[in-house]
Structure formats: structure tokens, C-alpha cells
Short mmCIF file of C-alpha atoms in Angstrom, two decimals:
data_model
loop_
_atom_site.label_atom_id
_atom_site.label_comp_id
_atom_site.label_asym_id
_atom_site.label_seq_id
_atom_site.Cartn_x
_atom_site.Cartn_y
_atom_site.Cartn_z
CA VAL R 1 163.13 75.78 53.90
CA ALA R 2 163.55 72.79 51.23
CA GLY R 3 160.75 73.74 49.26
CA LYS R 4 162.48 77.34 47.89
CA VAL R 5 165.60 75.56 47.06
CA GLU R 6 163.89 72.56 45.08
CA GLU R 7 162.48 73.41 41.99
CA CYS R 8 159.14 71.99 42.44
CA ILE R 9 158.66 74.67 45.05
CA ARG R 10 155.47 74.06 48.49
CA ARG R 11 152.83 75.63 49.33
CA ALA R 12 153.09 76.07 52.89
CA ARG R 13 149.28 75.08 53.07
CA ASP R 14 150.65 71.70 51.72
CA ILE R 15 153.43 71.12 54.39
CA VAL R 16 150.98 71.46 57.13
CA ASN R 17 148.19 69.10 55.53
CA VAL R 18 151.00 66.64 55.19
CA PHE R 19 151.96 67.34 58.58
CA HIS R 20 148.63 67.33 59.96
CA HIS R 21 147.63 63.92 58.74
CA LEU R 22 151.23 62.58 59.79
CA TYR R 23 150.36 64.14 63.23
CA CYS R 24 147.38 62.31 63.65
CA VAL R 25 148.59 58.84 61.98
CA ILE R 26 151.64 58.89 64.68
CA ARG R 27 149.22 59.58 67.26
CA LYS R 28 146.63 57.11 66.68
CA LEU R 29 144.19 59.91 66.13
CA PRO R 30 141.67 59.83 63.41
CA ALA R 31 142.85 61.32 60.51
CA HIS R 32 141.04 64.05 58.60
CA PRO R 33 141.31 66.71 56.61
CA ILE R 34 142.48 69.74 58.54
CA ASP R 35 139.67 72.94 58.49
CA TYR R 36 141.54 76.08 56.62
CA VAL R 37 139.20 78.16 58.31
CA GLY R 38 139.64 76.98 61.81
CA ASP R 39 142.08 78.65 64.51
CA THR R 40 144.21 75.05 64.27
CA TYR R 41 145.54 75.48 60.57
CA TYR R 42 146.89 79.49 61.35
CA VAL R 43 148.26 77.86 64.37
CA TRP R 44 150.32 75.49 62.69
CA ARG R 45 151.12 77.73 59.42
CA ASP R 46 152.48 80.63 61.79
CA ARG R 47 154.43 77.92 63.51
CA LEU R 48 156.02 76.52 60.01
CA CYS R 49 156.62 80.16 59.18
CA THR R 50 158.49 81.01 62.44
CA THR R 51 160.50 78.03 62.49
CA GLU R 52 161.01 78.29 58.41
CA ALA R 53 162.44 81.86 59.47
CA ILE R 54 164.46 80.90 62.31
CA LEU R 55 166.45 78.16 60.19
CA LEU R 56 166.94 80.27 57.33
CA ARG R 57 168.35 83.33 59.70
CA GLU R 58 170.91 80.36 61.64
CA LEU R 59 171.70 79.54 57.78
CA GLY R 60 172.58 83.02 57.04
CA PHE R 61 170.22 82.12 53.93
CA HIS R 62 172.91 80.31 52.40
CA VAL R 63 170.75 77.57 51.14
CA GLN R 64 172.20 76.77 47.93
CA PRO R 65 175.15 74.44 48.81
CA ALA R 66 178.56 73.77 47.13
CA SER R 67 178.93 71.20 44.55
CA PRO R 68 181.79 69.41 44.51
CA VAL R 69 180.72 68.30 40.55
CA GLY R 70 182.43 71.48 38.88
CA LEU R 71 185.69 71.48 41.34
CA LEU R 72 185.62 67.37 40.16
CA ILE R 73 186.08 68.37 36.30
CA SER R 74 188.08 71.32 37.06
CA TYR R 75 190.87 69.44 39.06
CA MET R 76 190.57 66.22 36.45
CA LYS R 77 191.84 69.27 33.91
CA ILE R 78 194.16 70.68 35.93
CA LEU R 79 195.46 67.47 36.35
CA GLU R 80 195.24 67.30 32.61
CA ILE R 81 193.47 63.36 33.08
CA ALA R 82 190.27 64.58 31.76
CA ASP R 83 191.78 65.85 27.99
CA GLN R 84 188.73 65.61 26.14
CA LYS R 85 191.57 65.93 22.69
CA ASP R 86 193.14 62.28 24.61
CA ASP R 87 190.82 59.99 25.00
CA GLN R 88 193.04 57.58 26.69
CA PHE R 89 191.09 56.46 29.62
CA PRO R 90 187.36 57.35 28.47
CA GLU R 91 185.88 55.86 31.91
CA LEU R 92 188.10 57.30 34.32
CA PRO R 93 185.88 61.11 34.32
CA GLN R 94 182.61 58.97 34.61
CA MET R 95 183.87 56.52 36.99
CA ALA R 96 185.26 59.56 39.59
CA LEU R 97 181.66 60.97 38.67
CA ASN R 98 180.62 57.43 39.51
CA PHE R 99 182.09 58.02 43.39
CA LEU R 100 180.95 61.12 43.72
CA ASN R 101 177.35 60.18 43.22
CA ASP R 102 177.68 57.13 45.33
CA ALA R 103 179.28 59.73 48.50
CA LEU R 104 175.77 60.98 48.44
CA LYS R 105 174.52 58.01 50.14
CA THR R 106 176.85 58.17 52.93
CA GLN R 107 177.56 60.80 55.84
CA SER R 108 180.83 62.51 53.86
CA TYR R 109 178.51 65.50 52.29
CA ILE R 110 178.32 66.60 55.75
CA LEU R 111 181.41 66.49 57.09
CA PHE R 112 183.85 67.16 54.14
CA GLN R 113 184.62 70.32 52.03
CA PRO R 114 183.53 69.57 48.34
CA ARG R 115 187.18 69.88 47.02
CA VAL R 116 187.90 67.36 49.39
CA LEU R 117 185.09 65.13 48.22
CA ALA R 118 186.20 66.48 44.32
CA VAL R 119 190.05 64.36 45.28
CA SER R 120 188.42 61.82 47.36
CA SER R 121 186.61 60.74 43.85
CA ILE R 122 189.34 61.15 41.90
CA ALA R 123 191.91 59.11 43.59
CA LEU R 124 189.05 56.17 44.16
CA ALA R 125 188.35 56.47 40.32
CA LEU R 126 192.04 56.52 39.82
CA GLU R 127 192.97 53.81 42.00
CA LYS R 128 190.09 51.16 41.11
CA LEU R 129 191.39 51.72 37.58
CA GLY R 130 194.92 51.56 38.30
CA LEU R 131 196.24 54.33 36.95
CA THR R 132 197.58 56.11 39.81
CA HIS R 133 200.99 55.87 38.87
CA ARG R 134 200.64 56.12 35.08
CA LEU R 135 199.01 59.26 34.95
CA LEU R 136 200.00 61.15 37.97
CA PRO R 137 204.35 61.58 39.05
CA PRO R 138 205.35 58.75 41.09
CA PRO R 139 205.11 60.45 44.84
CA GLU R 140 208.42 60.51 45.46
CA SER R 141 209.49 62.98 42.57
CA LEU R 142 206.91 65.39 44.51
CA LYS R 143 208.09 67.59 47.24
CA HIS R 144 204.63 67.25 48.22
CA PRO R 145 201.16 65.10 46.86
CA TRP R 146 199.25 65.84 44.07
CA PHE R 147 196.36 66.33 46.27
CA THR R 148 197.97 69.43 48.25
CA LEU R 149 197.47 71.46 45.40
CA PHE R 150 193.76 71.39 45.77
CA ASP R 151 194.28 71.99 50.18
CA VAL R 152 193.46 68.63 50.85
CA ASN R 153 195.38 66.78 53.18
CA GLU R 154 196.14 63.06 53.41
CA THR R 155 194.03 62.36 56.70
CA GLU R 156 191.19 64.10 55.23
CA LEU R 157 191.51 62.41 51.80
CA ALA R 158 192.22 59.07 53.45
CA ALA R 159 189.06 59.48 55.86
CA CYS R 160 186.74 60.66 52.98
CA MET R 161 187.91 58.06 50.40
CA LYS R 162 187.07 55.43 53.67
CA LEU R 163 183.72 56.22 53.77
CA ILE R 164 182.56 56.65 50.42
CA MET R 165 184.44 52.98 49.58
CA PRO R 166 184.48 50.71 52.69
#
């Protein structure tokens, strides 16, 4: 399934070949090339295709995960903290993007929606640069915190931020 989404597509034969080699190594069997005309190759290829079909069906054929990068850029424009014309804090967008990339090394992409990841990376960048109160209105002047504008609650935000930057 992953080979269909990536830029370099893998053939079933390649996957079966690698799996067969790993199977032999793990079971401490002599590793030998698989015979493409024998029954073993066709059995493994059929199992691979069947498993892939089951996975795709369970995923509802949605194999393109939503990326929070586009949301990050949109949210920063909405908050007017990443305006091309006003280059007061040029490091802010890059730092927010860095936090989003750091999140890839954690479980946060699995546990949180893309909107939560985008808001968390903005909040972390603002906090790290000490700009939270300079660029956003103070919390007491607002009826609701800024992140609720993007349908993120305080619990989600705190948990995601803690996971990205412990």
C-alpha cells in the first residue's frame, strides 16, 4: 500500500523478494533467491495482494493523509503573524515549520488531527521566541483563546505541545 502512495512505486515481485529474504534470515534458513516459476512465489504474491486489498478496504481507499503544513500557513495568515509584507519576525514561520517536522518523530501525527498539529507548532514557536503576548491579544481581552478559532481545545493543545517538545 505504501508503494502506491510514494513517488517510487514498488512492484509486487520486489516486495515478495525482500520479504522472502527476511523470512529466511529471521528463521535462520539459508537465504536463496525465490524461484519465480514455482508455487511459493505465487502463493506469497497472492497473500500480498489479498492483504493489500483488505487494508485498502478497511482504510476506505483513503491513502493520502492530510498534511498540517497547508493549515499551518493558512492559520498564520489568519492570525496575521506570517505576512509577507511585514517581515518583523522572519524566523517565526520557519520555527513553526520546524516544530511540525519535529512532530514527525513522535506519535503526534497519529494521535492528533492536522489542525491540532498546526496550532501546536504555532504555539510552540510563539512560546520559544517569546512572542505570544506581542503578536496575539492577551487572553483576558478575548472571550475565547485564539486557538479555539481553529476548533482546538486547551487539553488537546497542551497534550500535543508536550508530545512534540517534552
